[in-house]
Coordinates of C-alpha atoms and ligand atoms in Angstrom, one line a residue:
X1 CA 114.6 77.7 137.3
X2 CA 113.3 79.9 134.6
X3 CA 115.4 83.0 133.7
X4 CA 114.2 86.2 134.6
X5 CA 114.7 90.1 133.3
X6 CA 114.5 93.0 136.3
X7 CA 112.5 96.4 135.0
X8 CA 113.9 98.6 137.0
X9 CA 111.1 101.7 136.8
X10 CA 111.4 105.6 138.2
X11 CA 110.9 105.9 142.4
X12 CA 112.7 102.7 143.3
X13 CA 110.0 100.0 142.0
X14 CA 111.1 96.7 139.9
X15 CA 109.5 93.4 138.6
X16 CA 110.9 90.8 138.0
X17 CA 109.6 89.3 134.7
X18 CA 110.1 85.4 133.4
X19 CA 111.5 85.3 130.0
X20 CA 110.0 82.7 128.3
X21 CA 112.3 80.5 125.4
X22 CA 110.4 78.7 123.0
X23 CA 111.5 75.2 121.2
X24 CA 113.8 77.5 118.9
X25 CA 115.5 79.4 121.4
X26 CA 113.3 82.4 120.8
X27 CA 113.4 84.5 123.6
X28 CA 110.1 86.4 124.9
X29 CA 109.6 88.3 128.3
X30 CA 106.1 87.6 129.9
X31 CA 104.6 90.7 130.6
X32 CA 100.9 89.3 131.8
X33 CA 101.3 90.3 135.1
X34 CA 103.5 94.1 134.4
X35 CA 100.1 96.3 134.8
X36 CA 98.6 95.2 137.8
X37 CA 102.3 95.1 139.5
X38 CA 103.5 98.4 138.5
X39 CA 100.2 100.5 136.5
X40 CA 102.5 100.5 133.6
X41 CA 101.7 98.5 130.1
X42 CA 103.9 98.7 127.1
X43 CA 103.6 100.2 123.8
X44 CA 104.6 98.8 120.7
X45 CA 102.8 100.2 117.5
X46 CA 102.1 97.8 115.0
X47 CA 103.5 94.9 117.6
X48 CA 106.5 94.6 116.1
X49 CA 108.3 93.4 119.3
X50 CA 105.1 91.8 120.3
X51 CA 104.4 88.1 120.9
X52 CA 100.6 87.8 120.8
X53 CA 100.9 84.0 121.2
X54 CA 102.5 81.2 121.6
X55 CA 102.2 78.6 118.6
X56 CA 103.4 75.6 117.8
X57 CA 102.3 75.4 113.7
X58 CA 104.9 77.9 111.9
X59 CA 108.2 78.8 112.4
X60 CA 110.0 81.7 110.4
X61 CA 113.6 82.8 110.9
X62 CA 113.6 86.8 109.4
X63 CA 117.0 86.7 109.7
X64 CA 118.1 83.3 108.1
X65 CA 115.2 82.9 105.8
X66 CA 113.9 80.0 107.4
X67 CA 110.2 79.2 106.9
X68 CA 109.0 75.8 108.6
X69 CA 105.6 74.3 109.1
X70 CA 104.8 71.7 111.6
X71 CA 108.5 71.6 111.7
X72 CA 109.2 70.4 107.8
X73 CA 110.9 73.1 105.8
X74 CA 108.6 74.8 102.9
X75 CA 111.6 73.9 100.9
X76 CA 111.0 70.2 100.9
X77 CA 106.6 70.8 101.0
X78 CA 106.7 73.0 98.2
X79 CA 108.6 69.8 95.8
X80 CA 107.5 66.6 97.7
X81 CA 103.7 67.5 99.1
X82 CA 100.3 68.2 98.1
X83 CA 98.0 71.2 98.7
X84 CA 95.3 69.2 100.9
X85 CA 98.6 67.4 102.6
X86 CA 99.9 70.8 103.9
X87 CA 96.5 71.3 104.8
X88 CA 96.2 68.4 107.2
X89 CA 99.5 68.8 108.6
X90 CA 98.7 72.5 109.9
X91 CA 95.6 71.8 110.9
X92 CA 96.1 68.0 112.6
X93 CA 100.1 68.9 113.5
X94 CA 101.3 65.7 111.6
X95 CA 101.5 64.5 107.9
X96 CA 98.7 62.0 107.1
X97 CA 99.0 58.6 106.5
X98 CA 97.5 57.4 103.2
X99 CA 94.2 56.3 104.6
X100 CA 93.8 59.6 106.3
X101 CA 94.5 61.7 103.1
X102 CA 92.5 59.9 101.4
X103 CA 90.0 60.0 103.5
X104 CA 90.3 63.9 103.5
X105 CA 90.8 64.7 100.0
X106 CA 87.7 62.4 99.9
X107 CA 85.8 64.7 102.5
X108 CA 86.8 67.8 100.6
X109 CA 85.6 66.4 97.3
X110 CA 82.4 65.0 98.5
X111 CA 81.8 68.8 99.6
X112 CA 83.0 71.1 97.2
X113 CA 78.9 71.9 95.9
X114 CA 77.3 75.0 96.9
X115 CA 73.7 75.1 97.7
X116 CA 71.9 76.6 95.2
X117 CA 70.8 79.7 96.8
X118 CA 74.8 80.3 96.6
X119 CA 74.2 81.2 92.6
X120 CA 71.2 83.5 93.2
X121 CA 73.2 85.6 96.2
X122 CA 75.9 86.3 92.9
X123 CA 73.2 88.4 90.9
X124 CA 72.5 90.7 93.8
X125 CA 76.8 91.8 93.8
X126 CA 77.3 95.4 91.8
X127 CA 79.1 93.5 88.4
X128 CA 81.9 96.3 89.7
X129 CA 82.4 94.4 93.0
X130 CA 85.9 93.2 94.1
X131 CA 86.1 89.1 94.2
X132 CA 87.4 89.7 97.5
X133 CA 84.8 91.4 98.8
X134 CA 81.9 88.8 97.2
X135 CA 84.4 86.3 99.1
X136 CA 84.7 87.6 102.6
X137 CA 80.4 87.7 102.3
X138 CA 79.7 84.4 100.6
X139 CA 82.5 83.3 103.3
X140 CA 80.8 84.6 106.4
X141 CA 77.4 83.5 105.0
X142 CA 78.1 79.8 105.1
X143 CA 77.1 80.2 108.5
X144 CA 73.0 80.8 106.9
X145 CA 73.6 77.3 105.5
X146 CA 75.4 75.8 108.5
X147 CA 74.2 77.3 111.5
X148 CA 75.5 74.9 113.6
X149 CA 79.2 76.2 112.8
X150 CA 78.2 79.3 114.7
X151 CA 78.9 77.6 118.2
X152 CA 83.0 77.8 118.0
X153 CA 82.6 75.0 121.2
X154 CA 81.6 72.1 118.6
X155 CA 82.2 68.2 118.9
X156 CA 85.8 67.3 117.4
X157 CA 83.7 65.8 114.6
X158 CA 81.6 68.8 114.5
X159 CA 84.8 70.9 113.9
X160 CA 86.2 68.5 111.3
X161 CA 82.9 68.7 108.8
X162 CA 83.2 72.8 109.3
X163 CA 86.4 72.9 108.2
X164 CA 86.0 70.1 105.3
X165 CA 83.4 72.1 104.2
X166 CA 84.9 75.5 104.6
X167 CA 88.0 74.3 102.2
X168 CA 86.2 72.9 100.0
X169 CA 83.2 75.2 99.4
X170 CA 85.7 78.4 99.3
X171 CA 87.3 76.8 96.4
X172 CA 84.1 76.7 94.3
X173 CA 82.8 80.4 95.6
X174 CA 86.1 81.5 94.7
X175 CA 86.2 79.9 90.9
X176 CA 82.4 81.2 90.6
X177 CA 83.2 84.7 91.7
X178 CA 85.3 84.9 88.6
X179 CA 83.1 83.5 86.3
X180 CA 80.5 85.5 87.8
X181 CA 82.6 88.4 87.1
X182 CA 82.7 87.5 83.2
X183 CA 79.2 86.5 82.5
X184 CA 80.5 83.2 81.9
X185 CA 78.0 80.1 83.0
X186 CA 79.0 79.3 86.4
X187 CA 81.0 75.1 86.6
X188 CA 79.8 72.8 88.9
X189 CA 82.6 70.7 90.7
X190 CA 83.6 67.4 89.4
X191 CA 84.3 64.4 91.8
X192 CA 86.8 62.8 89.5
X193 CA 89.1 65.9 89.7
X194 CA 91.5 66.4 92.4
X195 CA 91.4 70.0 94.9
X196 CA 93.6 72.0 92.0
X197 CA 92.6 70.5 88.5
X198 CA 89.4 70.4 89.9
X199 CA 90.0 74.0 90.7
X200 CA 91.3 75.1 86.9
X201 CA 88.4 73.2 85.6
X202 CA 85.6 75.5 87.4
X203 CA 87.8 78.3 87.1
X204 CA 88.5 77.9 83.0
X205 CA 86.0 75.0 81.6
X206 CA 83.2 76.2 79.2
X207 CA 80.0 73.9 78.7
X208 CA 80.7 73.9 74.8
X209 CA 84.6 72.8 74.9
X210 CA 86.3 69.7 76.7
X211 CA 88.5 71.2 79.6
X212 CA 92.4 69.2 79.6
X213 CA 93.3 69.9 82.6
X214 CA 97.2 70.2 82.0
X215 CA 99.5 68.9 84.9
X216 CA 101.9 71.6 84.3
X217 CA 99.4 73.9 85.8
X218 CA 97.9 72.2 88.3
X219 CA 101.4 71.3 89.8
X220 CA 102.3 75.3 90.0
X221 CA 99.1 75.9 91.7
X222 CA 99.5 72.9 94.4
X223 CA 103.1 74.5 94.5
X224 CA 101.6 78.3 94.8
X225 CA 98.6 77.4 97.3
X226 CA 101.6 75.2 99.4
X227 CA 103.6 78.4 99.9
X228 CA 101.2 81.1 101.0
X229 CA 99.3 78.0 103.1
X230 CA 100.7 79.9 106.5
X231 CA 102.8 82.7 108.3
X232 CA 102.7 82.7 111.7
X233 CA 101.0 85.7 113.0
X234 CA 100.5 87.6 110.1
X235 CA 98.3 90.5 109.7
X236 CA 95.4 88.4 108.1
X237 CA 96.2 85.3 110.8
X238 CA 95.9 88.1 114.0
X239 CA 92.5 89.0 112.6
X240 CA 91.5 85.8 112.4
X241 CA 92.4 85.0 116.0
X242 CA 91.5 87.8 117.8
X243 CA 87.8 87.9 116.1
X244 CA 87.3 83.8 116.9
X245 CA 88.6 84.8 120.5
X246 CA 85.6 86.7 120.9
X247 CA 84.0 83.3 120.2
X248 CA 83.2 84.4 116.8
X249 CA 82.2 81.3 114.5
X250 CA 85.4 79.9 112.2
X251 CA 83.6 81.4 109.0
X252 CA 82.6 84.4 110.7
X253 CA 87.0 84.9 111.9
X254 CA 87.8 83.8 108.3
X255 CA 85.5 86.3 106.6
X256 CA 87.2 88.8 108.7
X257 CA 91.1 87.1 107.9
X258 CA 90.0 87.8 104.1
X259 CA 89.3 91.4 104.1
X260 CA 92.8 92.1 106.8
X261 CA 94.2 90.4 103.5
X262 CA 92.8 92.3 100.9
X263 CA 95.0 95.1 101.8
X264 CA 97.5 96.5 99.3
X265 CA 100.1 96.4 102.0
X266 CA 99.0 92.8 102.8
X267 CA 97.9 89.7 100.3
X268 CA 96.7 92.9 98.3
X269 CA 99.8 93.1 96.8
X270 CA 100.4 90.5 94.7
X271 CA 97.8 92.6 92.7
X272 CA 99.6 95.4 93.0
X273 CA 103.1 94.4 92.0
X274 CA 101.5 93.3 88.0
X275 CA 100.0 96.4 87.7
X276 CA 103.2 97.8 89.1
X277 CA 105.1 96.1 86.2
X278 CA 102.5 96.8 83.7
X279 CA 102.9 100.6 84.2
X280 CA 106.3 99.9 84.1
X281 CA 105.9 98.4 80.5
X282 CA 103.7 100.9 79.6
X283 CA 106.1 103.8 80.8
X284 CA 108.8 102.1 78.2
X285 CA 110.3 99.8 80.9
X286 CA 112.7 102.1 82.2
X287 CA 113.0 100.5 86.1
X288 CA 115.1 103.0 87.3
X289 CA 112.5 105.2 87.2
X290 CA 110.5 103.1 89.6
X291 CA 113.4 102.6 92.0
X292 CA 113.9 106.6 92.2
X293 CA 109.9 106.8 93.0
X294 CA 110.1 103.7 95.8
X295 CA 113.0 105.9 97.2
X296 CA 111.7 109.4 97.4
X297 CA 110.3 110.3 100.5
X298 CA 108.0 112.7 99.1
X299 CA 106.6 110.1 96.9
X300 CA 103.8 107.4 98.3
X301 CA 105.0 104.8 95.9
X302 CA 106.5 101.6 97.1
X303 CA 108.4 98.8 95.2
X304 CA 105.3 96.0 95.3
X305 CA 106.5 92.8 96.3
X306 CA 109.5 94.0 98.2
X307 CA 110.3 94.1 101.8
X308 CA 108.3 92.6 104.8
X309 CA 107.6 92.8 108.3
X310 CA 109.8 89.7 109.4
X311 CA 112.0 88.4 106.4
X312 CA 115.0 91.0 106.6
X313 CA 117.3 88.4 104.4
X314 CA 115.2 86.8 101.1
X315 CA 111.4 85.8 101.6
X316 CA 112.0 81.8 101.4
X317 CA 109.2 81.4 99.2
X318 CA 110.3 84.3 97.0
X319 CA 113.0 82.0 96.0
X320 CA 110.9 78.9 95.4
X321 CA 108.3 80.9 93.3
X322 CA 110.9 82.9 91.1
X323 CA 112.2 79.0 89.9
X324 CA 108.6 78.0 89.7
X325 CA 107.9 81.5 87.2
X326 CA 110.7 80.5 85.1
X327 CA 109.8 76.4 84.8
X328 CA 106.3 77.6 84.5
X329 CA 106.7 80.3 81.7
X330 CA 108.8 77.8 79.8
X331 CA 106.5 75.2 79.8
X332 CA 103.9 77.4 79.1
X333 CA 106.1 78.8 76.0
X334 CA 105.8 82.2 78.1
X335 CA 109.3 82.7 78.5
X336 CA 109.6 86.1 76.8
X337 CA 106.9 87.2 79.2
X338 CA 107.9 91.1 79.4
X339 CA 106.5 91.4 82.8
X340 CA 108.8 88.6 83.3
X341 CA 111.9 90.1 82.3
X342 CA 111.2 93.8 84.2
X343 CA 110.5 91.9 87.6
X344 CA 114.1 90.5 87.1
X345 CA 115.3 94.2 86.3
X346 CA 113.8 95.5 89.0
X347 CA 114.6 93.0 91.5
X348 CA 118.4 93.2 90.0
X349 CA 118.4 96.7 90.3
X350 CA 116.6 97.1 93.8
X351 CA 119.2 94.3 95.2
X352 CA 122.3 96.5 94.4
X353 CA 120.5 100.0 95.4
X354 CA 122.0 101.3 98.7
X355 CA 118.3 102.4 100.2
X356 CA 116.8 98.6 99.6
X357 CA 120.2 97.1 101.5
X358 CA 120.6 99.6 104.4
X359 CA 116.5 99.0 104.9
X360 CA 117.5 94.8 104.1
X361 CA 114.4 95.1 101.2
X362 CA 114.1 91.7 99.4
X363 CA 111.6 90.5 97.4
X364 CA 108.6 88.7 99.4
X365 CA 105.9 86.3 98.2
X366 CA 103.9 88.4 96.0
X367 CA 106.9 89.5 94.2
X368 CA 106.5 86.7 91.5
X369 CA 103.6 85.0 92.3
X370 CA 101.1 87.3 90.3
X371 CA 103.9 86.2 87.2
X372 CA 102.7 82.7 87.3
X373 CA 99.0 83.3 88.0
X374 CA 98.9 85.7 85.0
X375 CA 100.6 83.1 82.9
X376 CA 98.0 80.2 84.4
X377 CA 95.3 82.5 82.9
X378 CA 94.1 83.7 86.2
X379 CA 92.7 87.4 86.4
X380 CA 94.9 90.0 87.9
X381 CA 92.1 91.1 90.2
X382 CA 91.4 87.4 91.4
X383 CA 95.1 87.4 93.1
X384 CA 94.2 87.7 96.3
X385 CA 91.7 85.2 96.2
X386 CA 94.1 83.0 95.2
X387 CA 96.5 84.2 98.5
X388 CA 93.1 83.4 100.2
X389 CA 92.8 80.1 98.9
X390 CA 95.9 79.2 100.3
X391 CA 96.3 80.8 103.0
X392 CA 92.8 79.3 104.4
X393 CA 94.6 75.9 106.5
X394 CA 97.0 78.6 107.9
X395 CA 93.9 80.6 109.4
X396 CA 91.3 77.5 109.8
X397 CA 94.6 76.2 112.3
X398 CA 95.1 79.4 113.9
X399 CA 91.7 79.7 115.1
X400 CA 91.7 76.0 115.6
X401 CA 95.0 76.8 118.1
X402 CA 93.6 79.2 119.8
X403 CA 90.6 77.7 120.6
X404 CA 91.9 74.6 121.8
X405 CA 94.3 76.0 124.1
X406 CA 91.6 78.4 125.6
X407 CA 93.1 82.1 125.3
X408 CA 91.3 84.8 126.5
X409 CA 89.1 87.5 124.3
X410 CA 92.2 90.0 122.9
X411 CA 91.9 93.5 123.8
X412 CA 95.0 95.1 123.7
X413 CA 95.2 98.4 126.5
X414 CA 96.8 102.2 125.1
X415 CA 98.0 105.4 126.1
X416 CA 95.1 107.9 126.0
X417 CA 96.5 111.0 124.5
X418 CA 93.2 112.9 124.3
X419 CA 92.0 116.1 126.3
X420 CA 91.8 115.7 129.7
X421 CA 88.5 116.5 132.1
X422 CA 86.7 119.4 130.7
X423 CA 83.0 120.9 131.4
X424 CA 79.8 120.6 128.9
X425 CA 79.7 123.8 126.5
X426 CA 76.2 124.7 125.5
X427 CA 75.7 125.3 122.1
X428 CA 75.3 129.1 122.2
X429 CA 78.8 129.2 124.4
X430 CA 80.6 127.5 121.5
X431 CA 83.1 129.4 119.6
Ligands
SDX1 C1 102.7 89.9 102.9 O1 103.5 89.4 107.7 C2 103.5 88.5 106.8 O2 104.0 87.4 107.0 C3 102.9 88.9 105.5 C4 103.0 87.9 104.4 C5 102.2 86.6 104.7 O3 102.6 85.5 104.1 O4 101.2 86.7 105.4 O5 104.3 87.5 104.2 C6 102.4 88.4 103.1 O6 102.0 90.7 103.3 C7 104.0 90.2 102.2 C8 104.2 91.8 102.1 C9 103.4 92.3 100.9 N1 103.4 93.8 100.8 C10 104.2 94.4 99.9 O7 104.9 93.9 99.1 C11 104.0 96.0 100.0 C12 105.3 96.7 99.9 N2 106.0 96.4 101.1 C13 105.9 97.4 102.2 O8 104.9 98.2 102.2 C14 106.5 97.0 103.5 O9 107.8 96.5 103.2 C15 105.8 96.0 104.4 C16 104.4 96.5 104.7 C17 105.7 94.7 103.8 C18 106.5 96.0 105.7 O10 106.5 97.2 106.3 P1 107.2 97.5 107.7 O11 107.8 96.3 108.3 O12 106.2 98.2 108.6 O13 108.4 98.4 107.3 P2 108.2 100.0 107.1 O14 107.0 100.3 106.3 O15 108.4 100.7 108.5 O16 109.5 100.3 106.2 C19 110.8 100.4 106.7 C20 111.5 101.3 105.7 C21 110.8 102.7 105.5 O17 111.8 103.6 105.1 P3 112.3 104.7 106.2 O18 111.1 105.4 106.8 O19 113.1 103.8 107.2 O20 113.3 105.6 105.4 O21 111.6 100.7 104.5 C22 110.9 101.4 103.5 C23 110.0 102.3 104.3 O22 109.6 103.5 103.5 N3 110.2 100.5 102.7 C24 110.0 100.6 101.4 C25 109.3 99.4 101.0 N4 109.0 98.7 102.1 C26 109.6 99.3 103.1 N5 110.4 101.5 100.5 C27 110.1 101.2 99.2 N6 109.4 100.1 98.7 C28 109.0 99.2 99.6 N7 108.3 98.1 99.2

């Protein structure tokens, strides 16, 4: 017998509501039946005791640090899989077998060219436009090249080739936006390449060089795209399911996932936190400085890259990326990367500072992350495409979740706090 919770409400009334306990003992009280029982719904701005879902593709523990997908901890991903293997384990729920990958990777390949009519859509952008931006549209777009993808009810196979396509297309709009944004000629994809070198080749190759691709690189960016690849409801993730709810198409719920990310407060501030530590530089390095503004009230600044939503103990993949900066910038011959050495003063200095451990502020994901990108060569303002990049399986099996198990179009209720009846006043009566 499943447990229940009494609400006990003013004049006597009470419900009974089942609690719900998912496979890791979370706890959750079903409320789907509270307003039409008692008129009352509940309130929680910015849901933060809200459980939109339930989801069996990520698991985070806030408290512990604990960051799971499909069950297998980001810990052991991040050092023993592949960026197109995570992929297929969010999306399909199980790690491939060889064939399978292979057959995948092979999918993704075969796809990664744009049509043509991709490269003339690029010269009608303002040259001032935000790569985010040109991605959300040349994201939602596909849909003028595959119309088909805009019925969400598609055959399983259906499904699979707008997905393969939708990974693999995003990774050459996202390599041309930047060389768009530099006047540089735009890279077709190679087949011989695999998802990431062939990545760094369209992202950094010039017709009138030979690109190495150097595995150094390529293995921080598998490890990079691994990490951000989900996060369980997320900002950017609730976008995408509530628009595909409303039957939108996958690119049309994606398109929307990428602007909910752009935000500063969001996968916007990985952006944010280098130019946080290039003012720094610029200001003579002094981090105390910077912790005084992050603490004063008066003052809208906020430490980039520090604190989150869920992760009140360190961001899991904080940790894995700090490593990877280090290895990376070594490797690299980057080591006495200044940014480098004020992001491990600030983080020192924020970790011992009574306001970051009463409000339990750790660094998160986008605390280092931009370190490595910068060092990889990638443009600070393409950060966030890179988050998007990654985070694409996490959304493509979100929607794919929701859609499978049939959930209804979201429309959350409110309190109306407005004026109440009042007559028309004619425009002479007005004061
Ligand atoms: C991502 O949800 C996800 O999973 C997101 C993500 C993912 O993978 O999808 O993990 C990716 O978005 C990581 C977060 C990146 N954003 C930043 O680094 C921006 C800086 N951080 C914050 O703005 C903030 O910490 C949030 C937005 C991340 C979380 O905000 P909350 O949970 O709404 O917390 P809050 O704003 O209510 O803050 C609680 C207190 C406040 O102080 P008091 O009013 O209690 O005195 O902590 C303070 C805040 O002022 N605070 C900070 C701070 N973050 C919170 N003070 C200074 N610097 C900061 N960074």
């Amino acid at each position: 017998m499943a447990e229940t919770a009494e609400l006990n409400l003013p004049g006597g009334q009470s419900i009974s509501l089942p609690i719900f306990e998912g496979t890791e003992h979370e706890k959750a009280f079903d409320i789907g039946k509270l307003r039409d029982a008692t008129g009352y719904v509940t309130l929680d701005s910015g849901y933060k005791n809200t459980g939109a879902t339930k989801s069996a593709i990520t698991f985070l523990d806030g408290e512990e640090g604990i960051l799971r997908y499909r069950g297998y901890p980001i810990e052991q991903l991040a050092e023993k899989s592949s960026f197109l293997e995570v992929a297929y384990l969010l999306i399909y729920g199980k790690l491939p077998t060889e064939t399978e990958l292979k057959d995948f990777s092979g999918h993704i390949t075969k796809h990664t060219l744009v049509h043509e009519d991709i490269r003339k859509i690029f010269d009608g952008f303002p040259s001032a436009t935000h790569p985010m931006a040109i991605l959300s549209s040349l994201t939602c777009v596909l849909t003028g090249f595959y119309p088909d993808s805009l019925n969400p009810n598609q055959s399983t196979e259906e499904i699979d080739l707008t997905i393969v396509r939708l990974l693999a297309k995003m990774s050459t709009i996202a390599a041309w936006t930047y060389k768009n944004s530099v006047g540089h000629p735009l890279n077709y994809p190679r087949n011989d390449l695999d998802y990431c070198a062939n990545f760094l080749y369209m992202m950094f190759s010039f017709p009138t060089e030979k690109y190495e691709v150097n595995p150094v690189i390529v293995s921080a960016l598998n490890k990079l795209l691994i990490l951000h690849a989900d996060h369980e409801q997320n900002c950017s993730t609730s976008t995408v399911r509530l628009v595909g709810s409303a039957n939108a198409s996958l690119y049309g719920s994606v398109s929307a996932g990428i602007n909910a990310l752009w935000g500063p407060l969001h996968g916007g501030a990985n952006q944010e936190v280098i130019e946080m530590l290039e003012a720094i530089e610029r200001d003579g390095g002094d981090t105390s400085k910077f912790i005084a503004k992050a603490k004063d009230k008066n003052d809208p600044f906020r430490l980039m890259g520090f604190g989150h939503r869920v992760y009140k103990n360190f961001d899991p993949r904080a940790k894995i990326i700090k490593v990877a900066a280090d290895e990376v910038l070594k490797a690299l011959g980057l080591q006495d990367s200044p940014l480098l050495k004020i992001a491990q003063e600030l983080e020192q200095a924020a970790l011992t500072d009574q306001y970051f451990i009463d409000r339990k502020l750790y660094p998160n994901v986008d605390f280092y992350s931009g370190i490595i990108y910068k060092a990889l060569g990638i443009p600070t303002e393409m950060f966030t495409v890179m988050f998007a990049l990654g985070r694409l399986p996490g959304w493509i099996a979100q929607w794919k979740e929701m859609r499978e198990n049939k959930e209804p179009i979201g429309r959350p209720r409110q309190i109306y706090v407005g004026e109440t009846e009042r007559d028309y006043v004619g425009i002479g009566e007005r004061a």
